[in-house]
PDB file of C-alpha atoms in Angstrom:
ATOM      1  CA  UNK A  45       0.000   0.000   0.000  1.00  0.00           C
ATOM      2  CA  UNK A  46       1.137   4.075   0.006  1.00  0.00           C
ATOM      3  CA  UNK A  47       3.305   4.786   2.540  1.00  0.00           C
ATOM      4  CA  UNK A  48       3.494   8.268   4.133  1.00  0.00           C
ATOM      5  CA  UNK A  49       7.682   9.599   3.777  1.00  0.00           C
ATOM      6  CA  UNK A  50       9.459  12.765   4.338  1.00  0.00           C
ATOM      7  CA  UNK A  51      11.478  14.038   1.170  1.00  0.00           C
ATOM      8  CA  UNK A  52      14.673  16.088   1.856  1.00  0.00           C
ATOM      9  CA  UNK A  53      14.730  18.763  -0.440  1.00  0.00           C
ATOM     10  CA  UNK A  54      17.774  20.506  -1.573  1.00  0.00           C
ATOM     11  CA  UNK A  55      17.045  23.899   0.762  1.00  0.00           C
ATOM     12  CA  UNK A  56      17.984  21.508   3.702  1.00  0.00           C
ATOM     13  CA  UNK A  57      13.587  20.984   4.738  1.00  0.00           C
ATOM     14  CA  UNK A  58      11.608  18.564   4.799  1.00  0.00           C
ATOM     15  CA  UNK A  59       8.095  17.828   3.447  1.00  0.00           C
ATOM     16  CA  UNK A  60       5.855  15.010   4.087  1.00  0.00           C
ATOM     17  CA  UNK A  61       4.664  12.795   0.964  1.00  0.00           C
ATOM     18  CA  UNK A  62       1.876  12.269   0.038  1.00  0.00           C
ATOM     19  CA  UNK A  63       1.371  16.208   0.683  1.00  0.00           C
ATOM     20  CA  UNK A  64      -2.216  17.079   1.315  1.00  0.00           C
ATOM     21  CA  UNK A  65      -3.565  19.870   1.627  1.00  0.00           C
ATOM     22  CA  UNK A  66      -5.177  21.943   4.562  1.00  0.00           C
ATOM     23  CA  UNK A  67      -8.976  21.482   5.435  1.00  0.00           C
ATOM     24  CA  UNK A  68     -10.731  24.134   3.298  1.00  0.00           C
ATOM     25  CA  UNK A  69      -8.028  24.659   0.285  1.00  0.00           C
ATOM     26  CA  UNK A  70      -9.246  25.339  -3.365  1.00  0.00           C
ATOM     27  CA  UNK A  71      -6.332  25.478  -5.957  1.00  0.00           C
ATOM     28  CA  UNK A  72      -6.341  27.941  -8.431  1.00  0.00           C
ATOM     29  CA  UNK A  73      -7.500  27.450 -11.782  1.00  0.00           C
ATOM     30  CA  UNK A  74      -7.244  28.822 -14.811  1.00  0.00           C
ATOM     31  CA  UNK A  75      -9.291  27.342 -17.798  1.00  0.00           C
ATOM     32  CA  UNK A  76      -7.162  26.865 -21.099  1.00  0.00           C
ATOM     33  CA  UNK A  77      -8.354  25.916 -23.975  1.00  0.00           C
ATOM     34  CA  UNK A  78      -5.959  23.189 -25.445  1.00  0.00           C
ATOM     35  CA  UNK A  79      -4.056  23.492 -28.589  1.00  0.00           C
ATOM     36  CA  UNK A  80      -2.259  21.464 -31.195  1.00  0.00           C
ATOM     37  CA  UNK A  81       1.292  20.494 -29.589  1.00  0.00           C
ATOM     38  CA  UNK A  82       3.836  21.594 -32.103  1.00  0.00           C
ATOM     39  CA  UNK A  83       7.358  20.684 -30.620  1.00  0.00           C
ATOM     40  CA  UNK A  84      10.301  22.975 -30.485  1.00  0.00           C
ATOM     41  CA  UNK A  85      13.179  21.240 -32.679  1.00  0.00           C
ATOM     42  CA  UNK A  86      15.654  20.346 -29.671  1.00  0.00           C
ATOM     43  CA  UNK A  87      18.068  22.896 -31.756  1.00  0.00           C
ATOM     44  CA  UNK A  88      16.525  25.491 -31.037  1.00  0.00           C
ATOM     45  CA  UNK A  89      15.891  24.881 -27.364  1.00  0.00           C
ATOM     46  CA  UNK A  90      17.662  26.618 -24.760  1.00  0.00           C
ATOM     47  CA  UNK A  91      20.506  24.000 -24.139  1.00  0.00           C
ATOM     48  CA  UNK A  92      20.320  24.706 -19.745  1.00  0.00           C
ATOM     49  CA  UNK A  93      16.333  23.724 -19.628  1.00  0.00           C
ATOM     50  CA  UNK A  94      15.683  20.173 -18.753  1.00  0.00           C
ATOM     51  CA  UNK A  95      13.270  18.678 -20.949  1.00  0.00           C
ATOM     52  CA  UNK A  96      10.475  16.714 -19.947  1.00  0.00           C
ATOM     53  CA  UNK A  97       9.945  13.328 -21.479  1.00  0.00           C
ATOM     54  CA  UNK A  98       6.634  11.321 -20.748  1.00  0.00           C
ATOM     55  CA  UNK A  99       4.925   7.663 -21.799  1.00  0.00           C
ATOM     56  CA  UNK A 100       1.329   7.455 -21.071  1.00  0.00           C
ATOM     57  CA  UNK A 101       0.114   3.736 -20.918  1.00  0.00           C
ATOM     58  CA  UNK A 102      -3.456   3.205 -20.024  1.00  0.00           C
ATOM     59  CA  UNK A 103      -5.818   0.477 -20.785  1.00  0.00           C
ATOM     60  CA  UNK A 104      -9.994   0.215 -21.378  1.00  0.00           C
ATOM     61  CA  UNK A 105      -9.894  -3.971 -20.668  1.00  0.00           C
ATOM     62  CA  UNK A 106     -12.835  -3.280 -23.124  1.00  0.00           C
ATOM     63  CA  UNK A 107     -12.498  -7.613 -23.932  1.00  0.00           C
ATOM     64  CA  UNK A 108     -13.115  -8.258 -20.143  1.00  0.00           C
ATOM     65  CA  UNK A 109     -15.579  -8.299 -17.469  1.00  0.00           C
ATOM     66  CA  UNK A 110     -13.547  -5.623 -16.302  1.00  0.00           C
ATOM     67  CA  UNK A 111     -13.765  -2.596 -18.496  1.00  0.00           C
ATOM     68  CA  UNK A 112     -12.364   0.622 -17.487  1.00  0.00           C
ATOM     69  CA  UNK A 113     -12.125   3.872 -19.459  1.00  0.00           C
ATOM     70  CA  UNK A 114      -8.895   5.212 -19.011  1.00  0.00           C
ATOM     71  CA  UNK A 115      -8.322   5.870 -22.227  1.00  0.00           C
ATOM     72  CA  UNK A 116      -9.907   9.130 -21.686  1.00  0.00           C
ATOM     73  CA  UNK A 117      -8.201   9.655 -18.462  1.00  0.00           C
ATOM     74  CA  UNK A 118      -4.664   9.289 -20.889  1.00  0.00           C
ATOM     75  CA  UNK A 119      -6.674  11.771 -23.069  1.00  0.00           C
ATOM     76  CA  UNK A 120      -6.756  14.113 -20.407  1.00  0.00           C
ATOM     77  CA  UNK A 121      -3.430  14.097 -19.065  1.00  0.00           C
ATOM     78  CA  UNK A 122      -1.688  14.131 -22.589  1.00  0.00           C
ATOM     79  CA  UNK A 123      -3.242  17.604 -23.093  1.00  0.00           C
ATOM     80  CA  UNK A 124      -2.372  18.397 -20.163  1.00  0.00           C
ATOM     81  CA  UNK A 125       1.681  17.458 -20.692  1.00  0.00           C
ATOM     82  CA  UNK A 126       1.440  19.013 -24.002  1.00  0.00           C
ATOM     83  CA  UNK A 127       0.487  22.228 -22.911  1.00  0.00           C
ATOM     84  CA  UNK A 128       3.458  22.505 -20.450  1.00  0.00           C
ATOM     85  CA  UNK A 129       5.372  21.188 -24.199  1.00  0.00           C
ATOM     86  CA  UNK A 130       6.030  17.789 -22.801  1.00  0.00           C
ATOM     87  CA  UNK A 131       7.162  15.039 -25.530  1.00  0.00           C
ATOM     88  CA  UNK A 132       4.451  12.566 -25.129  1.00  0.00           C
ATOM     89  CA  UNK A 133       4.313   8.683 -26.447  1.00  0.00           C
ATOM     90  CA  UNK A 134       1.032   6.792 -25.880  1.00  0.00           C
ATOM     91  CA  UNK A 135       0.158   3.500 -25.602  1.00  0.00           C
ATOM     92  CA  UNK A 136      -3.486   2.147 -25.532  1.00  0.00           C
ATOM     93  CA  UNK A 137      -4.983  -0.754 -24.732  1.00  0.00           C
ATOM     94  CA  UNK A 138      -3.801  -3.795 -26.952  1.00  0.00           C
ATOM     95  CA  UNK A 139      -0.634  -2.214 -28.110  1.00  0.00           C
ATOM     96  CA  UNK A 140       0.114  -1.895 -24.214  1.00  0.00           C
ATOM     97  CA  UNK A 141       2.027  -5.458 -24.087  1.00  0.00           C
ATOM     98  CA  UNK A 142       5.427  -5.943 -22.249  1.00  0.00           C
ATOM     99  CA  UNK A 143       7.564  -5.480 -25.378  1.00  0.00           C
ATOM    100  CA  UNK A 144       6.028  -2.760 -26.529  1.00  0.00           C
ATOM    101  CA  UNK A 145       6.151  -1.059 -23.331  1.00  0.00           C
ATOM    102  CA  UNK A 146       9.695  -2.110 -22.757  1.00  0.00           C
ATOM    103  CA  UNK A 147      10.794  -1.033 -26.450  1.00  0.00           C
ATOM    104  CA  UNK A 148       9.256   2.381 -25.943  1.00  0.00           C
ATOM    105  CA  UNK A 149      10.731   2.534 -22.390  1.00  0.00           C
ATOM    106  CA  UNK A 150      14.139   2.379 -23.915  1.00  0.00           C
ATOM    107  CA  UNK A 151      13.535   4.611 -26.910  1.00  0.00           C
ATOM    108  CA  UNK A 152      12.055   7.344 -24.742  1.00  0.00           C
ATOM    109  CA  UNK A 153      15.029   6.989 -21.924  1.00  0.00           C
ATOM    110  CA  UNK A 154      17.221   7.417 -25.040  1.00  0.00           C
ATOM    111  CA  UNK A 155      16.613  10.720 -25.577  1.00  0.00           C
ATOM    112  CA  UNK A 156      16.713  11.782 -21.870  1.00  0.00           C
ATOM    113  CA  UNK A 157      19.864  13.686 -21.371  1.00  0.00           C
ATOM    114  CA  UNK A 158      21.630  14.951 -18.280  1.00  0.00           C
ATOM    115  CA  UNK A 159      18.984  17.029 -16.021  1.00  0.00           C
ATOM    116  CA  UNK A 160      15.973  15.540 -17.741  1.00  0.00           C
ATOM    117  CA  UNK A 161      12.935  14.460 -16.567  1.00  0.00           C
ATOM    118  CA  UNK A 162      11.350  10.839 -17.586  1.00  0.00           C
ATOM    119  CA  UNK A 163       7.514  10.518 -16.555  1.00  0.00           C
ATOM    120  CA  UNK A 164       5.794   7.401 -16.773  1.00  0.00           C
ATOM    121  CA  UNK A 165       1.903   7.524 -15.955  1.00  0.00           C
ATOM    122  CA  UNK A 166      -0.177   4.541 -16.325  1.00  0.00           C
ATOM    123  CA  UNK A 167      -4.199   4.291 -15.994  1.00  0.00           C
ATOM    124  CA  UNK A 168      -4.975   0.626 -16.404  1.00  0.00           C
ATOM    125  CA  UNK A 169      -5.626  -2.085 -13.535  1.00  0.00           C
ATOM    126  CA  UNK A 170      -3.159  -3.265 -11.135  1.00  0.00           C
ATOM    127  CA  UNK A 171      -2.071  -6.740  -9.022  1.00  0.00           C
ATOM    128  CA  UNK A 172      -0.242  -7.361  -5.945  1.00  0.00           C
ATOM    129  CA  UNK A 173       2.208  -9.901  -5.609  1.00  0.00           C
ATOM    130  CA  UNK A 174       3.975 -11.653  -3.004  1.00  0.00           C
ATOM    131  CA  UNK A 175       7.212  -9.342  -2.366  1.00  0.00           C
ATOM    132  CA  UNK A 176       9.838 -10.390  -4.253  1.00  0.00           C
ATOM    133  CA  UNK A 177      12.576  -8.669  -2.233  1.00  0.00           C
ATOM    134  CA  UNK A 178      11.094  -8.105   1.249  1.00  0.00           C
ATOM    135  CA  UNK A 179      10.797  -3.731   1.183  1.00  0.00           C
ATOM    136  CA  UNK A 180       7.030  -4.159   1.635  1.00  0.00           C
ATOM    137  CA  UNK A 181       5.501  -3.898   4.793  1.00  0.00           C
ATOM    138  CA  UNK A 182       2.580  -5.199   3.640  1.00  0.00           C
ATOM    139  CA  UNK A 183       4.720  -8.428   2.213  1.00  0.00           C
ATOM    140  CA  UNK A 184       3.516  -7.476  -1.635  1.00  0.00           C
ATOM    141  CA  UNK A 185       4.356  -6.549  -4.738  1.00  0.00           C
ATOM    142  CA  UNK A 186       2.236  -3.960  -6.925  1.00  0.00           C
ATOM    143  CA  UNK A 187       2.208  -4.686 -10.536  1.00  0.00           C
ATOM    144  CA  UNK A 188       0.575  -3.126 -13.717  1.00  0.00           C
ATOM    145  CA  UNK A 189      -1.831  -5.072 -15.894  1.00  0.00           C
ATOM    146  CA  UNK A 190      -0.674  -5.206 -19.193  1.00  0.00           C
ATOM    147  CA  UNK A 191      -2.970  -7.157 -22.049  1.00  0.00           C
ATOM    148  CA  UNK A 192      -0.120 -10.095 -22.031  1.00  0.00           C
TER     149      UNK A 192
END
């Protein structure tokens, strides 16, 4: 299950994870409407900002007695990365299989370089396992459902 940790950040504090916040908080929003993504060409990018590099892996299970629809929640955050000019690779539902997954894992960790980020967010069902390697407290393993 989630564990609650402290995070040292690189001021010296502290701050608890999973942060939540205080009784009564709203977040601000602003409503933008999305737009096509047209990427910078890396050339023309200032060479000192990190890029941001993101897969997106989320699966409907429509051929189950499970079905989901995260396929719109991918939707959702993929405009979302885009606007903040994210590169973004997708996978959906039967083309998420290990291989594929692992093939695009290593293309997209390709083109990290030093100071990038590499965001993997996955909508899709999930397992637990026995723990493999004993870190769990609750003695198991989470795992993603892939269609294989």
């Amino acid at each position: 299950g989630a564990k609650a940790f402290k995070l040292q950040q690189q001021n010296g504090s502290t701050m608890r994870w999973p942060l939540v916040p205080p009784a009564g908080y709203v977040a601000p929003c602003r409503r933008q409407e999305a737009r096509p993504f047209t990427p910078m060409p890396r050339s023309l990018e200032p060479t000192s900002m990190p890029q941001v590099h993101m897969i997106i892996c989320a699966l409907d299970y429509k051929k189950t007695k499970f079905p989901l629809t995260c396929s719109l929640d991918a939707e959702h955050m993929t405009s979302l990365a885009r606007l903040c000019n994210t590169r973004v690779e997708t996978l959906y539902n039967e083309s998420a299989t290990t291989a594929n997954l692992s093939q695009l894992i290593r293309k997209v960790g390709s083109r990290c370089g030093p100071g990038d980020y590499f965001v993997f967010y996955y909508a899709g069902h999930g397992a637990s396992l026995p723990d493999q390697d004993g870190d769990e407290d609750d003695g198991l393993d989470e795992a993603f459902c892939l269609v294989d």
